[in-house]
Structures are given as C-alpha cells and as structure tokens.
PDB file of C-alpha atoms in Angstrom:
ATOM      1  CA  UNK Q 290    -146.217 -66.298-173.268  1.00 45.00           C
ATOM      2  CA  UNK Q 291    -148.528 -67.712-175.501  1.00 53.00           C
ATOM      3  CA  UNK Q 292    -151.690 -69.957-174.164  1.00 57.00           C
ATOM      4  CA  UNK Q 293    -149.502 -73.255-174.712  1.00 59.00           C
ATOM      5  CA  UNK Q 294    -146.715 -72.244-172.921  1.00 54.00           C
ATOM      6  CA  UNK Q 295    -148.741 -71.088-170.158  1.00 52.00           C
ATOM      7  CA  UNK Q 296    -150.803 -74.364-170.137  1.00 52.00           C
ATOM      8  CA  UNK Q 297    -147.301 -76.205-169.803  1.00 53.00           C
ATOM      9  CA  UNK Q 298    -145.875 -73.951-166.947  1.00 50.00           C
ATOM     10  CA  UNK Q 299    -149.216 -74.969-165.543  1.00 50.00           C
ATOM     11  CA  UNK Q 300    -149.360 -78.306-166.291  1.00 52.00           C
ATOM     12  CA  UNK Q 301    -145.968 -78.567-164.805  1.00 50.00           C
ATOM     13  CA  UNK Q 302    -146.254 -76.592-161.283  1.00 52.00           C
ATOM     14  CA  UNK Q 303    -150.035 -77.338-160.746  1.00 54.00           C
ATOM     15  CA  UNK Q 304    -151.356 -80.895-161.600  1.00 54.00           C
ATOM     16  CA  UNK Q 305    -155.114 -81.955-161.133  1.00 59.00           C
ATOM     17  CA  UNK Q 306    -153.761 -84.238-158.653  1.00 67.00           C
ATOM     18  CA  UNK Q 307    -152.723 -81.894-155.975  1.00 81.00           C
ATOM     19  CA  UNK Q 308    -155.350 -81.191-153.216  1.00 90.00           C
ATOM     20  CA  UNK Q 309    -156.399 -77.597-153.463  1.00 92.00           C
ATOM     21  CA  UNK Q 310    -156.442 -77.275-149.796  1.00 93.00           C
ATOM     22  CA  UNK Q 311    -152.608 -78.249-149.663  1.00 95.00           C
ATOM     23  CA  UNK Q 312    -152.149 -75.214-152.630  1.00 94.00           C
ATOM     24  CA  UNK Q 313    -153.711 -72.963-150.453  1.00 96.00           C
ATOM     25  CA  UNK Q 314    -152.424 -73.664-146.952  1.00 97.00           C
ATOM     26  CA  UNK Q 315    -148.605 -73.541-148.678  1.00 97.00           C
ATOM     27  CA  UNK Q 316    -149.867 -70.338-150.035  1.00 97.00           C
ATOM     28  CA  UNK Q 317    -151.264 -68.913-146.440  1.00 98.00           C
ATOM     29  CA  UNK Q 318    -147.854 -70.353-144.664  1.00 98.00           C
ATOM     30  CA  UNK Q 319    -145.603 -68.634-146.904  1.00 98.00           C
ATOM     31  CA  UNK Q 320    -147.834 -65.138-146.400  1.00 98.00           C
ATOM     32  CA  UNK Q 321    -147.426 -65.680-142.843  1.00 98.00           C
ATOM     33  CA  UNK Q 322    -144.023 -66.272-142.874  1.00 98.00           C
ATOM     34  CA  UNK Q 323    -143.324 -63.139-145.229  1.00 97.00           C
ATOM     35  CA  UNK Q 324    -144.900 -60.894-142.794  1.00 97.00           C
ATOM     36  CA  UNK Q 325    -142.198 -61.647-140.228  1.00 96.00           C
ATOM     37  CA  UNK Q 326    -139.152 -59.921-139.025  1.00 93.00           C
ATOM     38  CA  UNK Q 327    -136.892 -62.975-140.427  1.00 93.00           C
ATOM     39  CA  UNK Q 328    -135.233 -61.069-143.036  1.00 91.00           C
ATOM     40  CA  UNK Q 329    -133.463 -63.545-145.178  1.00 92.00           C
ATOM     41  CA  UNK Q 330    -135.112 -67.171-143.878  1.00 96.00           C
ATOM     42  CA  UNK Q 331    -138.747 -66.104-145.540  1.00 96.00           C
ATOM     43  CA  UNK Q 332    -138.328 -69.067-148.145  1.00 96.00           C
ATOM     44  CA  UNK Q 333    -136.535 -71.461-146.119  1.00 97.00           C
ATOM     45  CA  UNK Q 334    -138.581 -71.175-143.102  1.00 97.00           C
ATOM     46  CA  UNK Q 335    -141.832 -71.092-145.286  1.00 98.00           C
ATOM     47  CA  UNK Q 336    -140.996 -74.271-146.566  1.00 97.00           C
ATOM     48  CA  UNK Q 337    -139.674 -76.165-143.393  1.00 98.00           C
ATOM     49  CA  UNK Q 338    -143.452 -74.940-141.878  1.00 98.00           C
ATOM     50  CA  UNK Q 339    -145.117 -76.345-144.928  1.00 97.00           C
ATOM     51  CA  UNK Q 340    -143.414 -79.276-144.448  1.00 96.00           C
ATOM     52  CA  UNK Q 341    -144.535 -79.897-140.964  1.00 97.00           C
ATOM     53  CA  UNK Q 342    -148.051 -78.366-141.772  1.00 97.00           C
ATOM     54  CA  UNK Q 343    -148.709 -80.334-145.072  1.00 94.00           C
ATOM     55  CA  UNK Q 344    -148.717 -77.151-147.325  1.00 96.00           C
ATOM     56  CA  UNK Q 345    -147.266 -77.099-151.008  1.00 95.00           C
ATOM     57  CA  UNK Q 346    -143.559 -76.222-150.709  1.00 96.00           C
ATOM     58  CA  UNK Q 347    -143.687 -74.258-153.645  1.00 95.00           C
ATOM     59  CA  UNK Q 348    -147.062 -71.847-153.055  1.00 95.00           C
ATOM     60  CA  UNK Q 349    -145.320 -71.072-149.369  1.00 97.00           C
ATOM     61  CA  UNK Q 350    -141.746 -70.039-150.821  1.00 96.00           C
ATOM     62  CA  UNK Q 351    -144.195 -67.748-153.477  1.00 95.00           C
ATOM     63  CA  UNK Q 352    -146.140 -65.968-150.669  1.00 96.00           C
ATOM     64  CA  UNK Q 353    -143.076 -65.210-149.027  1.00 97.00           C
ATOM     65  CA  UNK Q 354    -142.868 -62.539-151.544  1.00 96.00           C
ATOM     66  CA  UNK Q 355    -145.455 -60.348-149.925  1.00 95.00           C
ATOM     67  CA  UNK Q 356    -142.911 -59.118-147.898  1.00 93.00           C
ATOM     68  CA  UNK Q 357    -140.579 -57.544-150.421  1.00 92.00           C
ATOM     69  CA  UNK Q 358    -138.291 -54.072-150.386  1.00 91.00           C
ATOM     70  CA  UNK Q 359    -141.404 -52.404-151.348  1.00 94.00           C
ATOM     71  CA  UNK Q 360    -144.183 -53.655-148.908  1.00 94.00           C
ATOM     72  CA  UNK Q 361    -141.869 -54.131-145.767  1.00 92.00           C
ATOM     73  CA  UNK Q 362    -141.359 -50.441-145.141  1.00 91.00           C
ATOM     74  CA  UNK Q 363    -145.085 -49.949-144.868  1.00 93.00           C
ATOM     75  CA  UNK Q 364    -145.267 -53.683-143.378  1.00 95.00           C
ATOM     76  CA  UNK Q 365    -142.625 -53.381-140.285  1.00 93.00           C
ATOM     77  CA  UNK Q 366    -143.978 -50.091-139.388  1.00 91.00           C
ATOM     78  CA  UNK Q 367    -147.709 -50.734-138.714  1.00 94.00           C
ATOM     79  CA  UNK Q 368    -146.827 -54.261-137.541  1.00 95.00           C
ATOM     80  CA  UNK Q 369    -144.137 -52.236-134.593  1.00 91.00           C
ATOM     81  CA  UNK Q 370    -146.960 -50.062-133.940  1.00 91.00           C
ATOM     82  CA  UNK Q 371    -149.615 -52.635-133.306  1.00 94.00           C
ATOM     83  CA  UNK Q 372    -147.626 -54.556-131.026  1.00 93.00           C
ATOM     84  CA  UNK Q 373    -146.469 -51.476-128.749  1.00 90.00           C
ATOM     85  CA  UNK Q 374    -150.232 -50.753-128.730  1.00 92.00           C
ATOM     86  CA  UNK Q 375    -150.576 -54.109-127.361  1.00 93.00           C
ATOM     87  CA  UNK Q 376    -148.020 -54.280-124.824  1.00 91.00           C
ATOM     88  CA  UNK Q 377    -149.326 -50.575-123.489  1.00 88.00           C
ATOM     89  CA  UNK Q 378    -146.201 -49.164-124.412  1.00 77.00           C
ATOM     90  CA  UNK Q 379    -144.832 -45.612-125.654  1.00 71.00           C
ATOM     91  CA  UNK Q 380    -142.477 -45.369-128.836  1.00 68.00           C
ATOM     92  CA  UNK Q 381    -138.935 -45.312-127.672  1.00 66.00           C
ATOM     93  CA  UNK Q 382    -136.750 -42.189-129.052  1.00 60.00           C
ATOM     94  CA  UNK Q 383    -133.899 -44.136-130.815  1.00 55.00           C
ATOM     95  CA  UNK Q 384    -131.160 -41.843-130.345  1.00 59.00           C
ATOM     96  CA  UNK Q 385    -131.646 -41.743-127.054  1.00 60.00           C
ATOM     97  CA  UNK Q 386    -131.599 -45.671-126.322  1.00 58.00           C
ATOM     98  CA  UNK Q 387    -128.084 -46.721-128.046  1.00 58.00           C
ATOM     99  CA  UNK Q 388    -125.427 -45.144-126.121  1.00 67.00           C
ATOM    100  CA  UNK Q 389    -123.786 -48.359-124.739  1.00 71.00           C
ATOM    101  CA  UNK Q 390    -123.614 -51.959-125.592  1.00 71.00           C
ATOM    102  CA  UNK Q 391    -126.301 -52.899-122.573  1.00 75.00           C
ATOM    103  CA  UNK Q 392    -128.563 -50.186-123.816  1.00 71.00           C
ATOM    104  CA  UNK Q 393    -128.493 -51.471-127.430  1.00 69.00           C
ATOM    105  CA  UNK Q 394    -129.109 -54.709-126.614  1.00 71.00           C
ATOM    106  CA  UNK Q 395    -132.185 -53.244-124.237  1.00 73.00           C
ATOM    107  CA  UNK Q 396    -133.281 -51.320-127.199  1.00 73.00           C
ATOM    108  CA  UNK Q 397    -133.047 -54.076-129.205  1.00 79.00           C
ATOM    109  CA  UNK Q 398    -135.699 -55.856-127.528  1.00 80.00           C
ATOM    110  CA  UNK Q 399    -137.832 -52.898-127.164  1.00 80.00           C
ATOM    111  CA  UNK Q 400    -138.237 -52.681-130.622  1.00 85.00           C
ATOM    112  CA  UNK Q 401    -138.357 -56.331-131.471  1.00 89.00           C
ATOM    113  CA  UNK Q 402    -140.693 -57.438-128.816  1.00 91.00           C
ATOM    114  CA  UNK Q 403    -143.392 -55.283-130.235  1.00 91.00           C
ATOM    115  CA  UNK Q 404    -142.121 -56.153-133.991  1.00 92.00           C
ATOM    116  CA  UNK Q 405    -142.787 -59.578-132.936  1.00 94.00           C
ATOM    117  CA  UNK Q 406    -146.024 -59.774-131.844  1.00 95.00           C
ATOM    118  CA  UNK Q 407    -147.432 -56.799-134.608  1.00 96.00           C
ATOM    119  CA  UNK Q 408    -145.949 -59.409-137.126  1.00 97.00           C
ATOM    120  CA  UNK Q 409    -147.989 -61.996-135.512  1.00 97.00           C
ATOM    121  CA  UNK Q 410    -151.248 -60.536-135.665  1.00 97.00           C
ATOM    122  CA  UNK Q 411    -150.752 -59.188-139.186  1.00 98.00           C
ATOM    123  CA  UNK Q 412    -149.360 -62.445-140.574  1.00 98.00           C
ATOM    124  CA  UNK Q 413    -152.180 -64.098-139.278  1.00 98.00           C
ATOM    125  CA  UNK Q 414    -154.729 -61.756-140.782  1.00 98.00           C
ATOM    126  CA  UNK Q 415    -152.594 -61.888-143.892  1.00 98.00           C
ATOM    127  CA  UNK Q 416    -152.348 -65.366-143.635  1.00 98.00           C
ATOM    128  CA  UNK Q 417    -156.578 -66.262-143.174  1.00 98.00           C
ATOM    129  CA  UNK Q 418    -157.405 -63.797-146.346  1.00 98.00           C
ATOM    130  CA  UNK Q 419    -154.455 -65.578-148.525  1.00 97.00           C
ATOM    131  CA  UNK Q 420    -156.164 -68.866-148.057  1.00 97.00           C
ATOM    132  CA  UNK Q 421    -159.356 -67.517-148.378  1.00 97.00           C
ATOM    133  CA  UNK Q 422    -159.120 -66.406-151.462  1.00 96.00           C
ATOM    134  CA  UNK Q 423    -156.096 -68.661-153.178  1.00 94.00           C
ATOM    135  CA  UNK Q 424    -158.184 -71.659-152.690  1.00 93.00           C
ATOM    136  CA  UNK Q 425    -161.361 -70.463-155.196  1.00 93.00           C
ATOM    137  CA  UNK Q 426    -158.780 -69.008-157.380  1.00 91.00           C
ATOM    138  CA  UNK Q 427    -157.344 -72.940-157.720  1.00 89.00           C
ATOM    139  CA  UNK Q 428    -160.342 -73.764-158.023  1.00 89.00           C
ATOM    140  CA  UNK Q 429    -160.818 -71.601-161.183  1.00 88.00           C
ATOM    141  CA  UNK Q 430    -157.498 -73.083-162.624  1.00 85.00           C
ATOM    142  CA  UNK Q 431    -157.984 -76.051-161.957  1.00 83.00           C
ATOM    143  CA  UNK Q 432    -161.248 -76.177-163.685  1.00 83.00           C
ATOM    144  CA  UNK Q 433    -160.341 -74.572-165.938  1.00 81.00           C
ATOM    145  CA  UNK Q 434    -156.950 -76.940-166.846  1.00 76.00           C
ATOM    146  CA  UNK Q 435    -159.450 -79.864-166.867  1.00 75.00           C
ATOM    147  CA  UNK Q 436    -161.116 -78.146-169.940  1.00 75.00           C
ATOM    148  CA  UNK Q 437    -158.197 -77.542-171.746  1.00 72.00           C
ATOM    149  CA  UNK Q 438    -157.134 -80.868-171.371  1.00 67.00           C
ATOM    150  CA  UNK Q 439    -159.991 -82.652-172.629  1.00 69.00           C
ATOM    151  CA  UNK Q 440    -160.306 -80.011-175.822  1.00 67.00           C
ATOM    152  CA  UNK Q 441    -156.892 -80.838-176.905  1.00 61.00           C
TER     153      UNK Q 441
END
C-alpha cells in the first residue's frame, strides 16, 4: 500500500468522529472474547457483547484474532492450568476418565470447568492491557489523520 491508500482504508474504517473510548472498548471485548473456549462464535459473540456494551463492532470482531491456531495451543493450556489451580484441583489423566458415556461427560466438565474460569481471568487481563494500550495508539491515528487531512 502506498500512503493514499492507507489514508483511505483509514479514512474509511476509522473516522474522527468515532469516540476513541468506543474503539478501544470494541477492541478489549473482542480480546476478551478471543481468549475463550467458544471455538467458532469469537466474532459473533464479540460483536453481540459490543453491542450491548457500546464497543465498535468492528475493533471487537479484530481482537478476536488473538486467539488464533497459533496462540490457542499456548492460550488453552495455561488458561486450564490456572483455573485447576484455582479450584484446588489435580490434573485429571485423560485416558483414564473416558471409558463410558457418564465418564466422558464427567470428564468433560472436569476439564471445562477449569478451562472456564482460566479463560476468565486471562481474558480479563488480556482484555484491561488491550484497552490500555489501543486507546493511545487511536489516539496517535487519529491525530495523526487530522494532519493529513488538513495538508491535503
């Protein structure tokens, strides 16, 4: 892309009008909602909660891509382990728990339960720091737009 074609994309997606706080709370919804086990209703629940919450629609369906095929192996792992430390819990041995329907279905919710609430805390976190530090970066390009405007 060249600097005029950016400046459109820009222009387009991000106007002057649009309250930064809105850009950034989209942005910390859609981080949130990417750090939870809902594999496959990221966008449209990050969307439907910036909806409700007053976020931009489009800055929550981006952060959703924080959890991705390369970050949720690392993600779902450390977010499982923080919520069995939680609960005071030991790690299951999976091939042990599935040996009939009932048991699965136990297991299940062994390993979601903690799943849950690790994805909770971390989305959260993940959520607080997105905000944090989207908002001065809109800042930035917003300024920045209002420049370029008035040069050309």
């Amino acid at each position: 892309f060249n600097d005029t074609a950016t400046t459109e994309i820009y222009t387009l997606s991000l106007p002057d009008a649009l309250p930064i706080s809105e850009l950034a709370r989209g942005m910390a919804i859609g981080v949130f909602i990417g750090f939870t086990p809902t594999l496959g209703f990221h966008m449209v629940l990050a969307v439907a909660f910036s909806m409700v919450l007053q976020g931009n629609k489009i800055m929550a369906a981006l952060g959703t891509w924080v959890g991705n095929f390369i970050t949720l192996p690392f993600i779902f792992p450390a977010e499982y382990l923080i919520g069995q430390w939680l609960l005071g819990g030991s790690h299951p041995n999976l091939r042990e728990l599935a040996k009939t329907p009932s048991e699965i279905l136990h297991a299940s919710w062994n390993i979601l339960l903690p799943l849950g609430i690790g994805s909770l805390i971390m989305g959260s976190v993940a959520a607080i720091v997105a905000y944090f530090l989207t908002a001065p970066l809109f800042r930035i390009f917003q300024a920045r737009h209002k420049r370029t405007r008035r040069l050309s």
